[in-house]
C-alpha cells in the first residue's frame, strides 16, 4: 500500500461526438466517490458516447466498479452508450459480472491493433485482410489455464464478494469458500459474523456451504426457523441472527471447488431475481477460478492434457482415413467426420474411434458409413 | 437480417460455462491449431477465423452444450457453404 493509495489522474478529450476519459493510476476505495462525481459531471453534459479508456489504469476496487456501473445505468437511461476501452482481464471479468441487468461495450486491447471503432460490423462473413496478432504472445495464461498465484485469485474473489453484497437483493453478508488441498476454508468474507458462519459449518461438517462445495449443487435455506437439513449448524446460525442462506457451487474444470454463500438477516428475503443473480455471480467466479486453474492439481491437469492429446490423435488419424477413402482434402474430411458424428449423435472423438477401428478391419467392408 | 453482436462466440462460451482455457483445450482436442490468444481474438470477433477453424470452435461449444442437455445452438459455417455449393451445382 502506498502513502497515497487513492491517486488517479484523468485526461479528458473529445473525439467527434465522444467524450474520452483516460484513467491512470489506482482507483481504490476512497477515490471511488471522486470517480463517481467526475463521471456524473461528464454525463450532465449529455455526450453522445462516453469512452472510459482503462489502458493505463493499474487498479480499480469494487467501489470504483460500482461507480462505473452507475454511470452506465445513467447513460443507458439517457439512451447513450458507455464504452470501456482496454480493460484488464480482471476488470473485464468484473464487468461481465455486473452485466446482470445492462450491457456495456468493451474494446479489448490487442497488440499492434487500435481499438475497434464503434461502427465496426457484426460477425464478418468473409475473412478480413487484417493480419493475425502475433501468435508469439508471451503471456502463457492466454494459451492454457496455468495455476495463478493464490493471492491474485483471493483478491479477485474478495471483489466478487463485495460486488455480490452490493448487487444481490437481500444479501447482508457474502463469503466464498474454497477447497484447497482437500480442506474447505473461507478466502473472502464481508464481515466477522459471516466468517464465523462459515467456520461453524466447517466445524459441524454440515450446512449449505459445505454441501454446495462438496456436492456441486445449489442450496437455498429460505428460512432457518423451519430448516431441518442441518440440525447441528442451524441453531448456531440462528444464534448469530442469520435467517436465510443461499449457497451456489463454484466449479473449475467442471468439478466443484467451493461455494459462493449469501446470508440474510431476514427470512424469505431472496426473491427469484436474487437467486438468479447469485447463480450469475457464482458462474462468473467459477470462470475466474477455472482461468486461474484453481482446485485442479497438477496431476489432474496433466491427465486432462493427456486425454486431450489422445482424442486429438484419434481424430487426426480418422481424418486421414476419410481423406484416403474419399479422395478429399483434410478440411473436407474433417467436415465429413463432423457431419457423421452429428447425424449419429456421437461425440466427434467416439465417431473418429469407430472410423479408426473400421480401418483396422477392412474385410468387414460395407458396414462403414456412406453418408460422408 | 438482425445484426449479431461481434462477440457472439464468446457469449456462447459464457453460456456454456467454459473458461477460455477450458474451451481452448476442447478446441485443441478436436484438432484446432490456433493458440489460446488467437482463439480469444476469434471469440471476441476481433479476427474472423477460417470456416474450418470456426467449425472446430463451434463443435467444441456444441459438444459442451450436449453435455448440459441442450441443443446445438452454434451454427457451422462449412455446412452452410456446402449446402450452398450443392444448391448451386443443382441449379446449374
Short mmCIF file of C-alpha atoms in Angstrom, two decimals, chain A residues 80-356:
data_model
loop_
_atom_site.label_atom_id
_atom_site.label_comp_id
_atom_site.label_asym_id
_atom_site.label_seq_id
_atom_site.Cartn_x
_atom_site.Cartn_y
_atom_site.Cartn_z
CA UNK A 80 -26.36 6.88 -24.61
CA UNK A 81 -23.56 4.35 -24.69
CA UNK A 82 -20.66 3.71 -22.33
CA UNK A 83 -17.63 2.16 -23.97
CA UNK A 84 -14.92 0.64 -21.84
CA UNK A 85 -11.63 0.59 -23.69
CA UNK A 86 -8.75 -1.78 -22.88
CA UNK A 87 -9.93 -3.22 -19.57
CA UNK A 88 -7.55 -5.67 -17.92
CA UNK A 89 -8.57 -9.34 -17.88
CA UNK A 90 -9.78 -8.98 -14.30
CA UNK A 91 -11.72 -5.75 -14.88
CA UNK A 92 -13.26 -7.39 -17.92
CA UNK A 93 -14.44 -10.33 -15.81
CA UNK A 94 -15.86 -7.97 -13.21
CA UNK A 95 -17.69 -6.00 -15.90
CA UNK A 96 -19.10 -9.32 -17.12
CA UNK A 97 -20.47 -9.90 -13.66
CA UNK A 98 -22.11 -6.52 -13.44
CA UNK A 99 -23.85 -7.00 -16.78
CA UNK A 100 -26.69 -8.73 -14.97
CA UNK A 101 -29.13 -6.02 -15.92
CA UNK A 102 -27.30 -3.98 -18.51
CA UNK A 103 -24.88 -4.03 -21.37
CA UNK A 104 -21.57 -2.27 -21.69
CA UNK A 105 -19.49 -2.32 -24.81
CA UNK A 106 -15.94 -3.48 -24.35
CA UNK A 107 -12.99 -2.75 -26.62
CA UNK A 108 -10.21 -5.10 -25.75
CA UNK A 109 -6.64 -4.09 -26.41
CA UNK A 110 -4.69 -6.06 -28.96
CA UNK A 111 -1.01 -5.59 -29.54
CA UNK A 112 -0.45 -3.72 -32.78
CA UNK A 113 -4.15 -3.02 -33.24
CA UNK A 114 -6.02 0.14 -32.47
CA UNK A 115 -9.20 -0.39 -30.51
CA UNK A 116 -12.12 -1.23 -32.74
CA UNK A 117 -14.23 1.71 -33.79
CA UNK A 118 -17.83 1.88 -32.67
CA UNK A 119 -19.04 1.41 -36.23
CA UNK A 120 -17.36 -1.99 -36.52
CA UNK A 121 -19.60 -4.55 -38.23
CA UNK A 122 -21.07 -7.64 -36.61
CA UNK A 123 -19.53 -11.07 -37.11
CA UNK A 124 -17.97 -10.87 -40.56
CA UNK A 125 -18.91 -13.50 -43.09
CA UNK A 126 -15.76 -13.19 -45.14
CA UNK A 127 -12.20 -13.33 -43.95
CA UNK A 128 -10.77 -9.91 -43.31
CA UNK A 129 -7.45 -8.80 -44.57
CA UNK A 130 -6.24 -7.87 -41.10
CA UNK A 131 -3.10 -9.70 -40.11
CA UNK A 132 -3.38 -12.09 -37.19
CA UNK A 133 -2.00 -10.71 -33.99
CA UNK A 134 1.40 -12.11 -33.26
CA UNK A 135 0.97 -15.70 -32.06
CA UNK A 136 4.21 -15.34 -30.13
CA UNK A 137 2.30 -13.59 -27.38
CA UNK A 138 4.38 -14.21 -24.31
CA UNK A 139 1.52 -14.40 -21.83
CA UNK A 140 1.29 -18.12 -21.08
CA UNK A 141 -2.02 -17.73 -19.21
CA UNK A 142 -3.65 -16.97 -22.53
CA UNK A 143 -2.50 -20.21 -24.04
CA UNK A 144 -3.75 -22.54 -21.34
CA UNK A 145 -5.03 -22.38 -17.81
CA UNK A 146 -1.97 -22.44 -15.60
CA UNK A 147 -2.40 -22.12 -11.85
CA UNK A 148 -2.22 -18.46 -10.82
CA UNK A 149 -0.76 -17.30 -7.53
CA UNK A 150 -3.39 -17.88 -4.80
CA UNK A 151 -3.12 -14.22 -3.63
CA UNK A 152 -4.25 -12.98 -7.04
CA UNK A 153 -7.22 -15.33 -7.01
CA UNK A 154 -8.15 -14.38 -3.45
CA UNK A 155 -8.04 -10.68 -4.38
CA UNK A 156 -10.40 -11.29 -7.29
CA UNK A 157 -12.74 -13.30 -5.08
CA UNK A 158 -12.80 -10.53 -2.46
CA UNK A 159 -14.09 -8.22 -5.19
CA UNK A 160 -16.72 -10.80 -6.15
CA UNK A 161 -17.85 -10.85 -2.51
CA UNK A 162 -18.14 -7.05 -2.37
CA UNK A 163 -19.99 -6.91 -5.68
CA UNK A 164 -22.40 -9.71 -4.77
CA UNK A 165 -23.16 -7.96 -1.49
CA UNK A 166 -23.89 -4.71 -3.34
CA UNK A 167 -25.93 -6.25 -6.16
CA UNK A 168 -27.86 -9.24 -4.78
CA UNK A 169 -31.10 -8.17 -3.10
CA UNK A 170 -31.49 -9.37 0.49
CA UNK A 171 -27.75 -10.00 0.92
CA UNK A 172 -26.48 -8.92 4.35
CA UNK A 173 -23.23 -10.85 4.07
CA UNK A 174 -21.35 -12.81 1.44
CA UNK A 175 -18.44 -15.21 1.51
CA UNK A 176 -16.51 -17.52 -0.77
CA UNK A 177 -15.35 -20.92 0.48
CA UNK A 178 -12.72 -22.82 -1.45
CA UNK A 179 -11.41 -26.34 -1.26
CA UNK A 180 -7.65 -26.23 -1.18
CA UNK A 181 -5.69 -29.44 -0.66
CA UNK A 182 -8.94 -31.13 0.37
CA UNK A 183 -9.70 -28.61 3.13
CA UNK A 184 -12.56 -26.15 2.93
CA UNK A 185 -11.78 -22.62 4.10
CA UNK A 186 -13.11 -19.10 3.65
CA UNK A 187 -10.97 -17.00 1.31
CA UNK A 188 -13.19 -13.91 1.29
CA UNK A 189 -15.93 -12.76 3.67
CA UNK A 190 -17.75 -9.46 4.01
CA UNK A 191 -17.56 -9.37 7.85
CA UNK A 192 -16.71 -11.27 11.03
CA UNK A 193 -20.20 -12.74 11.52
CA UNK A 194 -20.04 -14.26 8.06
CA UNK A 195 -16.59 -15.63 8.75
CA UNK A 196 -17.99 -17.23 11.93
CA UNK A 197 -20.94 -18.63 9.95
CA UNK A 198 -18.62 -20.39 7.55
CA UNK A 199 -16.37 -21.62 10.37
CA UNK A 200 -19.40 -23.12 12.15
CA UNK A 201 -20.24 -25.06 9.02
CA UNK A 202 -16.71 -26.41 8.67
CA UNK A 203 -16.70 -27.33 12.40
CA UNK A 204 -20.02 -29.18 12.28
CA UNK A 205 -19.29 -30.61 8.82
CA UNK A 206 -22.73 -29.57 7.64
CA UNK A 207 -24.59 -26.60 6.19
CA UNK A 208 -25.44 -25.25 2.73
CA UNK A 209 -21.88 -24.01 2.15
CA UNK A 210 -20.34 -27.43 2.88
CA UNK A 211 -22.95 -29.26 0.81
CA UNK A 212 -22.67 -26.89 -2.17
CA UNK A 213 -18.85 -27.10 -2.10
CA UNK A 214 -18.72 -30.88 -1.89
CA UNK A 215 -21.77 -31.92 -3.89
CA UNK A 216 -21.71 -29.21 -6.53
CA UNK A 217 -25.41 -28.43 -6.12
CA UNK A 218 -27.23 -25.26 -5.23
CA UNK A 219 -28.70 -24.99 -1.70
CA UNK A 220 -31.23 -22.44 -0.50
CA UNK A 221 -32.46 -22.28 3.06
CA UNK A 222 -35.29 -19.74 2.74
CA UNK A 223 -35.97 -19.68 6.48
CA UNK A 224 -33.69 -21.14 9.14
CA UNK A 225 -36.65 -21.14 11.56
CA UNK A 226 -38.12 -24.11 9.72
CA UNK A 227 -34.91 -25.60 8.27
CA UNK A 228 -34.29 -29.27 9.17
CA UNK A 229 -31.43 -30.36 6.88
CA UNK A 230 -28.54 -29.22 9.07
CA UNK A 231 -29.55 -29.81 12.72
CA UNK A 232 -26.12 -29.08 14.26
CA UNK A 233 -25.37 -25.96 12.25
CA UNK A 234 -28.78 -24.25 12.03
CA UNK A 235 -29.09 -23.29 15.76
CA UNK A 236 -25.63 -21.65 15.60
CA UNK A 237 -26.69 -19.58 12.59
CA UNK A 238 -29.92 -18.53 14.27
CA UNK A 239 -27.95 -17.51 17.37
CA UNK A 240 -25.95 -15.09 15.20
CA UNK A 241 -29.13 -13.62 13.73
CA UNK A 242 -28.91 -15.27 10.30
CA UNK A 243 -32.33 -16.17 8.89
CA UNK A 244 -31.71 -17.26 5.28
CA UNK A 245 -28.79 -18.66 3.27
CA UNK A 246 -28.11 -19.33 -0.42
CA UNK A 247 -25.02 -21.33 -1.39
CA UNK A 248 -24.12 -21.72 -5.06
CA UNK A 249 -21.39 -24.15 -6.10
CA UNK A 250 -18.20 -22.87 -7.73
CA UNK A 251 -16.69 -25.11 -10.36
CA UNK A 252 -13.30 -25.24 -12.02
CA UNK A 253 -12.68 -27.67 -14.86
CA UNK A 254 -16.22 -28.88 -14.27
CA UNK A 255 -15.56 -30.05 -10.71
CA UNK A 256 -16.92 -28.44 -7.54
CA UNK A 257 -14.14 -26.49 -5.78
CA UNK A 258 -16.08 -24.23 -3.41
CA UNK A 259 -19.19 -22.15 -2.88
CA UNK A 260 -20.48 -18.60 -3.01
CA UNK A 261 -22.51 -18.11 0.18
CA UNK A 262 -25.04 -15.32 0.62
CA UNK A 263 -26.53 -14.71 4.06
CA UNK A 264 -29.55 -12.66 5.10
CA UNK A 265 -30.81 -11.47 8.48
CA UNK A 266 -34.38 -11.61 7.12
CA UNK A 267 -36.20 -14.86 6.35
CA UNK A 268 -37.60 -15.39 2.83
CA UNK A 269 -35.61 -12.40 1.60
CA UNK A 270 -34.13 -13.97 -1.55
CA UNK A 271 -36.53 -13.48 -4.42
CA UNK A 272 -36.28 -15.31 -7.73
CA UNK A 273 -34.25 -12.48 -9.29
CA UNK A 274 -31.82 -12.54 -6.33
CA UNK A 275 -31.42 -16.29 -6.74
CA UNK A 276 -30.69 -15.75 -10.43
CA UNK A 277 -28.15 -13.00 -9.62
CA UNK A 278 -26.43 -15.33 -7.14
CA UNK A 279 -26.19 -18.00 -9.85
CA UNK A 280 -24.69 -15.49 -12.28
CA UNK A 281 -22.10 -14.33 -9.72
CA UNK A 282 -21.22 -17.94 -8.94
CA UNK A 283 -20.83 -18.76 -12.62
CA UNK A 284 -18.54 -15.77 -13.17
CA UNK A 285 -16.50 -16.57 -10.07
CA UNK A 286 -16.17 -20.11 -11.42
CA UNK A 287 -14.73 -18.72 -14.62
CA UNK A 288 -12.14 -16.75 -12.59
CA UNK A 289 -11.27 -19.94 -10.72
CA UNK A 290 -11.05 -22.01 -13.89
CA UNK A 291 -8.87 -19.41 -15.59
CA UNK A 292 -6.63 -19.50 -12.54
CA UNK A 293 -6.50 -23.29 -12.61
CA UNK A 294 -7.82 -23.34 -9.04
CA UNK A 295 -8.71 -26.61 -7.39
CA UNK A 296 -7.04 -28.60 -10.10
CA UNK A 297 -3.96 -30.50 -9.07
CA UNK A 298 -1.06 -30.77 -11.45
CA UNK A 299 -1.76 -34.49 -11.76
CA UNK A 300 -5.37 -33.82 -12.75
CA UNK A 301 -4.27 -31.17 -15.21
CA UNK A 302 -1.67 -33.49 -16.70
CA UNK A 303 -4.17 -36.30 -17.12
CA UNK A 304 -6.65 -33.91 -18.74
CA UNK A 305 -3.98 -32.80 -21.23
CA UNK A 306 -3.03 -36.43 -21.88
CA UNK A 307 -6.66 -37.27 -22.60
CA UNK A 308 -6.92 -34.26 -24.94
CA UNK A 309 -3.81 -35.37 -26.80
CA UNK A 310 -5.21 -38.89 -27.17
CA UNK A 311 -8.51 -37.62 -28.59
CA UNK A 312 -6.70 -35.27 -30.91
CA UNK A 313 -4.56 -38.12 -32.22
CA UNK A 314 -7.59 -40.35 -32.90
CA UNK A 315 -9.39 -37.50 -34.69
CA UNK A 316 -6.30 -36.79 -36.81
CA UNK A 317 -5.97 -40.49 -37.71
CA UNK A 318 -9.66 -40.75 -38.62
CA UNK A 319 -9.41 -37.60 -40.75
CA UNK A 320 -6.52 -39.22 -42.65
CA UNK A 321 -8.54 -42.40 -43.20
CA UNK A 322 -11.52 -40.44 -44.58
CA UNK A 323 -9.15 -38.45 -46.85
CA UNK A 324 -7.77 -41.66 -48.27
CA UNK A 325 -11.17 -43.35 -48.65
CA UNK A 326 -12.96 -40.43 -50.20
CA UNK A 327 -10.11 -38.78 -52.03
CA UNK A 328 -10.81 -35.42 -50.37
CA UNK A 329 -8.69 -32.83 -48.59
CA UNK A 330 -8.14 -32.61 -44.87
CA UNK A 331 -10.72 -29.95 -44.11
CA UNK A 332 -13.41 -31.70 -46.16
CA UNK A 333 -12.56 -34.95 -44.42
CA UNK A 334 -12.91 -33.28 -41.03
CA UNK A 335 -16.26 -31.82 -42.08
CA UNK A 336 -17.40 -35.25 -43.23
CA UNK A 337 -16.47 -36.75 -39.85
CA UNK A 338 -18.22 -33.88 -38.12
CA UNK A 339 -21.43 -34.45 -40.09
CA UNK A 340 -21.30 -38.19 -39.31
CA UNK A 341 -20.90 -37.51 -35.61
CA UNK A 342 -23.80 -35.05 -35.68
CA UNK A 343 -26.10 -37.40 -37.59
CA UNK A 344 -25.29 -40.32 -35.24
CA UNK A 345 -25.37 -38.20 -32.09
CA UNK A 346 -21.81 -39.35 -31.24
CA UNK A 347 -19.05 -37.28 -29.77
CA UNK A 348 -16.54 -36.49 -32.50
CA UNK A 349 -13.80 -38.48 -30.76
CA UNK A 350 -16.09 -41.55 -30.49
CA UNK A 351 -17.01 -41.29 -34.16
CA UNK A 352 -13.32 -40.97 -35.01
CA UNK A 353 -12.54 -44.02 -32.89
CA UNK A 354 -15.12 -46.05 -34.86
CA UNK A 355 -13.60 -44.88 -38.13
CA UNK A 356 -10.13 -45.92 -36.97
#
